[in-house]
Coordinates of C-alpha atoms (C1' of nucleotides) in Angstrom, one line a residue:
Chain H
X1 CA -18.8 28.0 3.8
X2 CA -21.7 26.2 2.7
X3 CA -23.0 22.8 4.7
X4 CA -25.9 21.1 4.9
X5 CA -25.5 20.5 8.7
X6 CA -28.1 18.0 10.5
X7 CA -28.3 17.9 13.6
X8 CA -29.5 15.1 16.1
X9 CA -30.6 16.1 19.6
X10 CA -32.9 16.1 21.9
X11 CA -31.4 18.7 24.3
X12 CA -33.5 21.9 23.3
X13 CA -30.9 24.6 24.7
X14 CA -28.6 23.4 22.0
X15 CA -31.1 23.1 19.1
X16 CA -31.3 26.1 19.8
X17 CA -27.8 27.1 19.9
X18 CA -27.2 25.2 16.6
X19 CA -29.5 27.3 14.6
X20 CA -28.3 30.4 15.9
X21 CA -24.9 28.9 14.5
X22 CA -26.6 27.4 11.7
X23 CA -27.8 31.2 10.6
X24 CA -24.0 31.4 9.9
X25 CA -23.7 28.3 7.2
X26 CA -25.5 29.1 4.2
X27 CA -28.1 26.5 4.0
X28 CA -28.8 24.2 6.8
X29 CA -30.8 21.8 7.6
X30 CA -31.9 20.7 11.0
X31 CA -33.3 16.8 11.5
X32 CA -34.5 14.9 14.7
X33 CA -34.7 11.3 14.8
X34 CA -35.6 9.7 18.1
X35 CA -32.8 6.4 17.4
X36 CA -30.3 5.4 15.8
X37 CA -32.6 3.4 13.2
X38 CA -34.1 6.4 12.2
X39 CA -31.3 8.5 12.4
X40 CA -28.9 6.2 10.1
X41 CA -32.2 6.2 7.8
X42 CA -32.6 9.8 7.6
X43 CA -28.7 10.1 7.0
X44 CA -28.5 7.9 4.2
X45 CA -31.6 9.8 2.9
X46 CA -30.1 13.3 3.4
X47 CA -26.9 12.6 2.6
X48 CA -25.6 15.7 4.7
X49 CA -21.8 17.2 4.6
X50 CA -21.7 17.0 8.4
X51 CA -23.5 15.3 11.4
X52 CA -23.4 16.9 14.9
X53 CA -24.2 14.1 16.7
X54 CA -25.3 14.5 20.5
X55 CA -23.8 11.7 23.0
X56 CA -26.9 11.5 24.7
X57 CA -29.9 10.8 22.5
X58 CA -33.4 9.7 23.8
X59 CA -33.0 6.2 23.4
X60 CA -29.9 4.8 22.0
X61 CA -26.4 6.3 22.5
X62 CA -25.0 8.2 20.1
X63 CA -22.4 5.5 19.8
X64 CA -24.5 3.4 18.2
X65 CA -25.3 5.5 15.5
X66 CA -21.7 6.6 15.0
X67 CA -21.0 2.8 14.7
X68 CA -23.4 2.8 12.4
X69 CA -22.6 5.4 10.2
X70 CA -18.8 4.2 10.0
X71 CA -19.9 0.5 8.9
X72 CA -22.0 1.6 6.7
X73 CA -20.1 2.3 3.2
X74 CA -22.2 5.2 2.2
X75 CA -21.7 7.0 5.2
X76 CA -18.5 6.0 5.8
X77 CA -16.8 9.3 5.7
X78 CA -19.3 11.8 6.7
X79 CA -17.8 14.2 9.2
X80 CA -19.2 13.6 12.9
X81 CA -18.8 15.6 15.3
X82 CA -20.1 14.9 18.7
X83 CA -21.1 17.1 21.7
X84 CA -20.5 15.5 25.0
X85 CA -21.5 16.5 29.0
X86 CA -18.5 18.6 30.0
X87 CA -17.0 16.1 32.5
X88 CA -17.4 12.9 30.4
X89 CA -14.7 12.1 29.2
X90 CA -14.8 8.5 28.8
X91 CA -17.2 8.9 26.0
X92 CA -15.3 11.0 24.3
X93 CA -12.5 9.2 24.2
X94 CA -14.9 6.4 23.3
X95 CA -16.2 8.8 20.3
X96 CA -12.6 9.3 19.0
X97 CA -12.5 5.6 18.8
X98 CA -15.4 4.5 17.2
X99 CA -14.4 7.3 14.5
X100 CA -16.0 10.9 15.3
X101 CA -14.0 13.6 13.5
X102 CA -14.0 15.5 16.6
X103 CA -15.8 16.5 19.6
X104 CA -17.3 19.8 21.3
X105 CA -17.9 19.9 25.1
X106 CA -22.0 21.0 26.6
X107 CA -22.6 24.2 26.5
X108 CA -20.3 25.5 23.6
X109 CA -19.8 28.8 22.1
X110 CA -21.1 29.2 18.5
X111 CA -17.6 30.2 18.1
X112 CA -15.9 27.8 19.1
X113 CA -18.3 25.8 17.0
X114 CA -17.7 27.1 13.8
X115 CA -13.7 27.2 14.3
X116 CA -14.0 23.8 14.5
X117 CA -16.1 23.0 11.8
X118 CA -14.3 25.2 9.4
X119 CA -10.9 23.2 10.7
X120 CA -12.8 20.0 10.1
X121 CA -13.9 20.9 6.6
X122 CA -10.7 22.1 5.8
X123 CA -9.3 19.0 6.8
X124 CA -11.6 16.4 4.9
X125 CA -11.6 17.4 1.3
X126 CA -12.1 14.5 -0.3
X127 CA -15.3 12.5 -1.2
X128 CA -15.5 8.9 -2.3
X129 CA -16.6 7.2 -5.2
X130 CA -18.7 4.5 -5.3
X131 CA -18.1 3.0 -8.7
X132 CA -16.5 -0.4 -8.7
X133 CA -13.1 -1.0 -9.0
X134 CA -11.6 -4.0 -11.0
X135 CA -8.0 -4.7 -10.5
X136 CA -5.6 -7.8 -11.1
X137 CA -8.8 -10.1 -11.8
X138 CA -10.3 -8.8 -8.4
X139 CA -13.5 -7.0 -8.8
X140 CA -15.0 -4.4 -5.5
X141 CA -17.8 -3.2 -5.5
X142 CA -18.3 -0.8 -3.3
X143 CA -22.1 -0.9 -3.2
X144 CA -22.6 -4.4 -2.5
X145 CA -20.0 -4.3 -0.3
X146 CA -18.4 -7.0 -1.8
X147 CA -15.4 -8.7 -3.7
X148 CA -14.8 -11.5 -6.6
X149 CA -12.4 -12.7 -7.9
X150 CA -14.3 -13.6 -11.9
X151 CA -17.5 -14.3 -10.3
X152 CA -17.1 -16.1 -7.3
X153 CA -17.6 -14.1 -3.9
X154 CA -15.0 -14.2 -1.4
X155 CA -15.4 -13.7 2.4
X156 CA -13.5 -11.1 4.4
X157 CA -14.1 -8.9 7.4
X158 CA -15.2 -5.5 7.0
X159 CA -11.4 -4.7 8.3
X160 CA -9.6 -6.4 5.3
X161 CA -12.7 -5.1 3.3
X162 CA -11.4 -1.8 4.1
X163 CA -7.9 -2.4 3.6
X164 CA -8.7 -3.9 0.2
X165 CA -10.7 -1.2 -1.2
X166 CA -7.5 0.9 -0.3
X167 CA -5.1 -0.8 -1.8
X168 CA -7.0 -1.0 -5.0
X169 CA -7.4 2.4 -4.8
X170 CA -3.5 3.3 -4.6
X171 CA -1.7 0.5 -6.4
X172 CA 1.7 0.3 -7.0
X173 CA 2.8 2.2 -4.2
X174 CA 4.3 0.9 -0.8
X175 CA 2.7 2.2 2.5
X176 CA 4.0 1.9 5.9
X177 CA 2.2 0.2 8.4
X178 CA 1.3 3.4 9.7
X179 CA 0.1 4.8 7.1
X180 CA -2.5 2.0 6.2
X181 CA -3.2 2.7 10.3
X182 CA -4.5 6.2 9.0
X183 CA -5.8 5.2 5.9
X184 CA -7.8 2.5 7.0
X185 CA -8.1 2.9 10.5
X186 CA -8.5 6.4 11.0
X187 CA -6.3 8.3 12.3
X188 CA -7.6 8.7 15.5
X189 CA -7.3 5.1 17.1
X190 CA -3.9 3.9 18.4
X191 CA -3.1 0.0 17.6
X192 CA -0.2 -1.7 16.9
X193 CA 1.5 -1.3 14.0
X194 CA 1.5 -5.2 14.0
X195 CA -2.3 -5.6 13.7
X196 CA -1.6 -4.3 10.2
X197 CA 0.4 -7.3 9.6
X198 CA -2.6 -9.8 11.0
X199 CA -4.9 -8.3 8.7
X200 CA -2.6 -8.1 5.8
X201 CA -2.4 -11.8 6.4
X202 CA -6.3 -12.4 6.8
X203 CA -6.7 -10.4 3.5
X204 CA -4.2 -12.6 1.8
X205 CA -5.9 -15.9 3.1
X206 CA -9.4 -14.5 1.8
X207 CA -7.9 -13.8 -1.7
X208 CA -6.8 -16.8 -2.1
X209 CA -9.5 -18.8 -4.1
X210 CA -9.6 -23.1 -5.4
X211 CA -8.4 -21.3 -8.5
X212 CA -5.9 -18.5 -8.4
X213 CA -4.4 -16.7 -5.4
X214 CA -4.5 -13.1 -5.3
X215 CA -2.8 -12.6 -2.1
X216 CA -0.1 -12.4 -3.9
X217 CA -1.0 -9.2 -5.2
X218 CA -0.2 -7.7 -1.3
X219 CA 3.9 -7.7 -1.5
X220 CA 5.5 -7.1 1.5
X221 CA 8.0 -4.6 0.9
X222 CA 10.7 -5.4 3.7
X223 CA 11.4 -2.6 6.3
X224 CA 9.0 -0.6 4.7
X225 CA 5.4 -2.0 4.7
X226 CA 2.8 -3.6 1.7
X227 CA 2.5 -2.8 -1.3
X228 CA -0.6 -3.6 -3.8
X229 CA 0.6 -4.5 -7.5
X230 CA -0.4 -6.3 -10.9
X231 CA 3.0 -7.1 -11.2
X232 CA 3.8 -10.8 -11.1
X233 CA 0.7 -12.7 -10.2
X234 CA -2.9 -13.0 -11.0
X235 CA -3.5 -10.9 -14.1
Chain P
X1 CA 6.8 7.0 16.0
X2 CA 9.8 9.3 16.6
X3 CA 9.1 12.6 18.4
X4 CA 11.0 15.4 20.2
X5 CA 8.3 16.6 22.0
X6 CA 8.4 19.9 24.0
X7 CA 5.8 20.6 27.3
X8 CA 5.8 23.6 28.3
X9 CA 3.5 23.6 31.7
X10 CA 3.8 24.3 35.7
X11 CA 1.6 21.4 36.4
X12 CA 2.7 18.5 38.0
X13 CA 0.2 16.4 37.4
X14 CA 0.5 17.1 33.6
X15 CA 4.0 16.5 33.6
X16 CA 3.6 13.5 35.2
X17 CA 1.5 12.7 32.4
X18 CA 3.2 13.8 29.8
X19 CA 6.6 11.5 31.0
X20 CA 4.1 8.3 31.2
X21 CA 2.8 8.8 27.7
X22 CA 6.5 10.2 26.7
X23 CA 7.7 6.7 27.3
X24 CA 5.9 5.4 24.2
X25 CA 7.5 7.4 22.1
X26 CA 11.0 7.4 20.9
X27 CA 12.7 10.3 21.7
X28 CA 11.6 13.0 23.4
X29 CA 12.3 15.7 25.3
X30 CA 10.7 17.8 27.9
X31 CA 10.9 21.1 28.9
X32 CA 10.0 24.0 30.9
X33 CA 9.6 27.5 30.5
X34 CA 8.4 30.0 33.0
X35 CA 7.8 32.9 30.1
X36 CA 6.7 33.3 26.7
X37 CA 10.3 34.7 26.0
X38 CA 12.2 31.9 27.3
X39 CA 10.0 29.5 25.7
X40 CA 10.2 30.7 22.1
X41 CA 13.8 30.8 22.0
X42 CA 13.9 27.5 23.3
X43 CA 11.7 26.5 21.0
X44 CA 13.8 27.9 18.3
X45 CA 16.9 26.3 19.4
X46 CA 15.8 22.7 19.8
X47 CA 13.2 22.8 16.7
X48 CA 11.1 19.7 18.2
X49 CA 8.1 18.7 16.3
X50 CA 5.4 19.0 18.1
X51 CA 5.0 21.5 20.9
X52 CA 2.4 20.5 23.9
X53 CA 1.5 23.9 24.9
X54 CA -0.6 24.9 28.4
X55 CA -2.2 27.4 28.1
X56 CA -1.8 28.8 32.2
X57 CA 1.7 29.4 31.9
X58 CA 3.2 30.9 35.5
X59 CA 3.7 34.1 33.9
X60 CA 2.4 34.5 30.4
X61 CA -0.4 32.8 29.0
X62 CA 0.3 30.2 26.3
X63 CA -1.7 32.3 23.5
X64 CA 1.3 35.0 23.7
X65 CA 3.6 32.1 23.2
X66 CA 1.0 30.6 20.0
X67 CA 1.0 34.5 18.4
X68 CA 4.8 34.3 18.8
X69 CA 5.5 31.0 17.0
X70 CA 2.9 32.2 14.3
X71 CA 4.5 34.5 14.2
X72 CA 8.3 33.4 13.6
X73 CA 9.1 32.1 9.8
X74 CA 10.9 29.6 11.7
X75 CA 8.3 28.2 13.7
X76 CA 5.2 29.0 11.8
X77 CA 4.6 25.7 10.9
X78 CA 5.1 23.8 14.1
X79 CA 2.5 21.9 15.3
X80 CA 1.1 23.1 18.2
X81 CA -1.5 20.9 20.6
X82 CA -3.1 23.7 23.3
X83 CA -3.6 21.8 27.1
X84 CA -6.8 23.9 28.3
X85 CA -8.8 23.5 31.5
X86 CA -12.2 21.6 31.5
X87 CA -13.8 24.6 31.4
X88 CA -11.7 27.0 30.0
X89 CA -13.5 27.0 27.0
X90 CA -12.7 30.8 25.7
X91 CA -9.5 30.3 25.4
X92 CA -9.8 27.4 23.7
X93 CA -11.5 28.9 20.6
X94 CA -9.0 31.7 21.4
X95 CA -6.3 29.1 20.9
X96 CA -7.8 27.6 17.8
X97 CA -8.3 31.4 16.1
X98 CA -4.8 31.9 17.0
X99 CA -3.9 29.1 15.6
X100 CA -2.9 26.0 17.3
X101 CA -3.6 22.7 15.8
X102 CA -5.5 21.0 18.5
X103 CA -6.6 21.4 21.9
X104 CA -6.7 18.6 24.8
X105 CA -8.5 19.4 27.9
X106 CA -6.9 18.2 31.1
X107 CA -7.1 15.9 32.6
X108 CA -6.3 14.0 29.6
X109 CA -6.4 10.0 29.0
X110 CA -2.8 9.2 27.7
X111 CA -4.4 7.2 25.0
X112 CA -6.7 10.3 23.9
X113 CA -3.1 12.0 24.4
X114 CA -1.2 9.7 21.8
X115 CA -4.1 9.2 19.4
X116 CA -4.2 13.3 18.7
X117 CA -0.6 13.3 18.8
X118 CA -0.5 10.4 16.2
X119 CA -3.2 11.8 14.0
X120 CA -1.9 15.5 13.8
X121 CA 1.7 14.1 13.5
X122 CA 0.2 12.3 10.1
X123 CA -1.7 15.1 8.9
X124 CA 1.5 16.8 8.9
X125 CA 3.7 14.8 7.7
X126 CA 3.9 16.2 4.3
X127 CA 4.9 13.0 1.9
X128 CA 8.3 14.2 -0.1
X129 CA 6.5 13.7 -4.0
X130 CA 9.8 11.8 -5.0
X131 CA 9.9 11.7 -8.3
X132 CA 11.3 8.3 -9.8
X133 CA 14.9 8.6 -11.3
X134 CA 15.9 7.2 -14.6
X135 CA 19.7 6.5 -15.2
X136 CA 21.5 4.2 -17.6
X137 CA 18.3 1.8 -17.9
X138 CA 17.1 1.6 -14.8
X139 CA 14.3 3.3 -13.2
X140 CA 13.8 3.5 -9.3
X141 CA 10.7 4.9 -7.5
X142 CA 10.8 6.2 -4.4
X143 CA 6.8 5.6 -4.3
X144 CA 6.7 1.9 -5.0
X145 CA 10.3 1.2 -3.4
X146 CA 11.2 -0.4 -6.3
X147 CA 13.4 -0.7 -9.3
X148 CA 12.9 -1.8 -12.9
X149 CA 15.2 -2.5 -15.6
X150 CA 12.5 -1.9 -18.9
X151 CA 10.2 -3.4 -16.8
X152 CA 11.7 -5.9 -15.0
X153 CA 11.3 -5.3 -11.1
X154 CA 14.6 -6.4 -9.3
X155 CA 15.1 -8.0 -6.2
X156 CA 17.2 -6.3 -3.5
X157 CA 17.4 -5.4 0.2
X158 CA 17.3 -2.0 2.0
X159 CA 20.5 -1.3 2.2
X160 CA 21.2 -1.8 -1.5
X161 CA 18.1 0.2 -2.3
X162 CA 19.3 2.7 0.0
X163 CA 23.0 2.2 -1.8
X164 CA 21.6 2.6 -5.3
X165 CA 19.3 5.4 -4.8
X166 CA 21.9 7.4 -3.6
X167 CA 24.2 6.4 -6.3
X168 CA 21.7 7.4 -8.9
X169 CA 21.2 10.6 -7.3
X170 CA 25.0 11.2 -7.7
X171 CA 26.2 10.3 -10.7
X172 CA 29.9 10.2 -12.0
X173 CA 31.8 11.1 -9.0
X174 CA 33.8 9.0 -6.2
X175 CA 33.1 7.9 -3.1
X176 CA 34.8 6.8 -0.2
X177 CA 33.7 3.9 1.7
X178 CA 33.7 6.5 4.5
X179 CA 31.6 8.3 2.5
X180 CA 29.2 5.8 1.8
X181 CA 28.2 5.1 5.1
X182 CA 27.7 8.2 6.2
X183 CA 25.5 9.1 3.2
X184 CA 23.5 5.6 3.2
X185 CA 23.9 3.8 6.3
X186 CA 24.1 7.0 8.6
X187 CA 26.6 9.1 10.2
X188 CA 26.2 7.6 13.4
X189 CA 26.7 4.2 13.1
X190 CA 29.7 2.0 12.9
X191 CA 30.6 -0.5 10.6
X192 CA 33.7 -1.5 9.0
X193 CA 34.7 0.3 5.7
X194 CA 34.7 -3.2 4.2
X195 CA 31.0 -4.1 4.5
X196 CA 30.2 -1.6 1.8
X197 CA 32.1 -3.9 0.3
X198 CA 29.9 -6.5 0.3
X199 CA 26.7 -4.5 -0.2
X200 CA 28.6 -2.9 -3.5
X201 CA 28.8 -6.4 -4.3
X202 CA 25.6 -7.9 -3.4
X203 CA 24.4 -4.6 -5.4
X204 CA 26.2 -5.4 -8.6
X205 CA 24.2 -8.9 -8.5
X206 CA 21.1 -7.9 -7.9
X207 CA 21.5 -5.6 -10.8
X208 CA 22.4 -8.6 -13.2
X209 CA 19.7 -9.4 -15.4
X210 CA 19.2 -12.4 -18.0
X211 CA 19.4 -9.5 -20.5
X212 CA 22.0 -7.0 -19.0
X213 CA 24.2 -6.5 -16.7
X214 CA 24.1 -2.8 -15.0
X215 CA 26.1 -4.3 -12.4
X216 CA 28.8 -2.6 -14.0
X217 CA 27.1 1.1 -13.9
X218 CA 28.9 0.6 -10.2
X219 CA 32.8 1.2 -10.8
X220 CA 35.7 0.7 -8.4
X221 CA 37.8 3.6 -8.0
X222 CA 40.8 1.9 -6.8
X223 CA 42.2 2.9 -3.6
X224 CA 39.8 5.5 -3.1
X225 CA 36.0 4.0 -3.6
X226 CA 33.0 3.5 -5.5
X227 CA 31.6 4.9 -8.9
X228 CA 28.3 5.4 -10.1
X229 CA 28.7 6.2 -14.3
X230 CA 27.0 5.4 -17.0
X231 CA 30.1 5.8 -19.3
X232 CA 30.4 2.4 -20.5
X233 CA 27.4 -0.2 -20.1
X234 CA 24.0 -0.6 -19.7
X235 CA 22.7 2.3 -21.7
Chain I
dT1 C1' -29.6 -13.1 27.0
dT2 C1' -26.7 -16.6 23.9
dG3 C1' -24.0 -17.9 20.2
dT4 C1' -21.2 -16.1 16.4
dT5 C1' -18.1 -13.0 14.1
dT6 C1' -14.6 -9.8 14.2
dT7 C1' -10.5 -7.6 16.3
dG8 C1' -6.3 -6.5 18.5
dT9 C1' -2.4 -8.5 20.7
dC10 C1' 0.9 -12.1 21.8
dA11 C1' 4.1 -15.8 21.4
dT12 C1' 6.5 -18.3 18.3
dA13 C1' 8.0 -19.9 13.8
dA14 C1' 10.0 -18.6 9.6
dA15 C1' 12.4 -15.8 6.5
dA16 C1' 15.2 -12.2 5.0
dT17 C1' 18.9 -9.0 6.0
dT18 C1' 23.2 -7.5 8.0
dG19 C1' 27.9 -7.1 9.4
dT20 C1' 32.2 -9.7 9.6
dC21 C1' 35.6 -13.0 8.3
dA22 C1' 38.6 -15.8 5.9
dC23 C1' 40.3 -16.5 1.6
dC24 C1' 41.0 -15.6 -3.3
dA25 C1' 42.2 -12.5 -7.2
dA26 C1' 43.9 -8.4 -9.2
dA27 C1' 46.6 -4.6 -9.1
dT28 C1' 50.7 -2.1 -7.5
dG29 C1' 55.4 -1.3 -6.2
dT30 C1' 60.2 -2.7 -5.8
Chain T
dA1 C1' 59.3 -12.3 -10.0
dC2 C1' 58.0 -11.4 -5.4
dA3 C1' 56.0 -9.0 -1.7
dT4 C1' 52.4 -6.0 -0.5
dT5 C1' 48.2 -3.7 -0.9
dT6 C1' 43.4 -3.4 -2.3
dG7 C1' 39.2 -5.2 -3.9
dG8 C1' 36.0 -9.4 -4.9
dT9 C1' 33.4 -13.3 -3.1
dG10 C1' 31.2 -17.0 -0.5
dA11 C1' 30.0 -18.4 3.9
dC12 C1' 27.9 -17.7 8.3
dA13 C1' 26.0 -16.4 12.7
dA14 C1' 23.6 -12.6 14.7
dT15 C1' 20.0 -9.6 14.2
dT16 C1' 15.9 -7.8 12.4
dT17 C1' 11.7 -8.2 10.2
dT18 C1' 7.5 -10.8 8.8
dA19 C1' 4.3 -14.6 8.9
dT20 C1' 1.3 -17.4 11.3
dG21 C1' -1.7 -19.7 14.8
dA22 C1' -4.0 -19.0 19.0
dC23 C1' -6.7 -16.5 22.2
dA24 C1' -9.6 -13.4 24.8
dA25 C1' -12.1 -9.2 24.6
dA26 C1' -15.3 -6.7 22.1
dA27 C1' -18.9 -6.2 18.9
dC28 C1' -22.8 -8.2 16.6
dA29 C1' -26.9 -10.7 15.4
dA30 C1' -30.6 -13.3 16.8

DNA sequence: TTGTTTTGTCATAAAATTGTCACCAAATGT
DNA sequence: ACATTTGGTGACAATTTTATGACAAAACAA
């Protein structure tokens, strides 16, 4: 397996664990940063395969950072893992939430370590692009962080930003209500399969410009779920 | 989301648990083993989908269960979510060599419960890569949940996609209204024979173009049922 | 901190789908 | 031709599924 791991932490007993781990990835690198400022920073700059992410950093919590990383479109899909105190749970669960990949409890065996890294990679294969997509007279661009529609900006939350940017990305397909929970989501966080329709619905109302509306590009495909398609409307 | 789910443990507590979180999803099942043996024939007979395994079984311990169900053609594939003890964390990497899909330490949050369930229920779920089928001018697929004639998209409910994709799945041969609702609407529910009836009918419309008319691909058999054929129209 | 935005969930409205009927038309049998 | 059986059709109320507005909690930015 090769990874370029970083690792944020201030606890020494498990830098020190992690390189004796790390001695079994070929090529690894291992980064402090004292918050999550820096951290995000050196991420972005690094552009590592995987973070292990310590709960308990100096000065912010490692939530932060995880926020962070999963608002942030470049570092949207890095893998996180997170190490957490044995007994706290709350913050795991918390981790799981905010989007961690997984989680390892204080002390862990290199082991147990690598099992779950290798499960983890295995999992996540793919990466994303960051070209711009045009579709149906809607432009994304991912880098921006934005969306037009010819070249007027429309507003939308970073939710229905999401949801967009996946829809663009697999049109003509219908996906169930869980599925866009996965997809855009993550799979880790339990909402209501309604929510999906609230946002569908924000998404719609954002797309809808003086001129055209592209909500109608987001069918509704009864008892299934949505579907994005060119078909019909807004060309 | 629809699960028979299968606990194998001795702890109360867990169990008590496990029935709290059970009541969210539909269906399930839960049982109890006192042996490795027992269990995997259980296992075996009532082929749930997701097997919540503790690992301090009264007799055996759960990994002799996991190298069984690896073990098994039949149950290879099962997904299998390891309940360790806080601190049991040997036999958690143990459990993840061996191959289960996830571990939960106990005491578990139910909503850290469902949200692994959930996401390792996705991951599994392995898509059926329908292929779209083309008959007598018309073109339904499965992916998009639609159906074109050329390249028309037509307009029809559930059922009658249900209806049709069965129908153009078996071609040229005669079915009963009995039949029929097995196949499409399900062998466990009842309706009269003559509301296939009206779905053949509401079917036949929704087929009708301006430009054709594939209604007529559906033929009575009379006295007997329904016919999907090409021989005739709508090539 | 304070004010603003975003988010998930509900309650309710709106819309589409469903199963049955009653009635009409076509076919079948005598 | 008449009576009987079988299928076609429009209508309709019940049910199911979506759409939408409102709201409070959470997350954010300042």
């Amino acid at each position: 397996m090769t990874a370029t791991t970083i690792l944020i932490v201030d606890d020494e007993a498990a830098i020190r664990e992690m390189i004796r781990v790390g001695l079994e990835l070929a090529g690894y690198e291992c980064l402090e940063a004292s918050n999550a400022q820096d951290a995000h920073g050196i991420i972005v700059d690094q552009r590592p395969d995987l973070v292990l992410l310590d709960w308990m950093m100096p000065v912010t919590s490692g939530i932060e950072l995880l926020r962070r990383l999963r608002r942030d479109e470049v570092t949207r899909d890095l893998l996180v893992i997170m190490l957490t105190a044995k007994d706290d749970e709350d913050n795991r669960v918390q981790g799981l939430d905010v989007g961690a990949d997984d989680y390892i409890t204080k002390p862990f065996s290199s082991r147990e370590l690598m099992a779950r890294i290798k499960a983890i990679m295995r999992r996540s294969t793919n990466r994303e692009q960051e070209e711009s997509i045009e579709v149906g007279g809607l432009k994304l661009d991912p880098a921006s962080h934005r969306v037009f529609v010819d070249t007027q900006p429309l507003e939308m939350g970073p939710t229905e930003f999401k949801l967009l940017k996946f829809f663009m990305t697999h049109q003509e397909r219908a996906y169930s209500r869980g599925q866009l929970l996965d997809q855009v989501w993550g799979s880790n966080v339990y909402v209501e399969e309604r929510t999906v329709d609230v946002h569908i619905r924000r998404l719609r109302k954002a797309l809808q410009t003086d001129q055209r509306d592209c909500g109608l590009l987001i069918q509704t495909v009864r008892g299934t779920g949505y579907r994005f398609s060119t078909t019909g409307v807004c060309a």
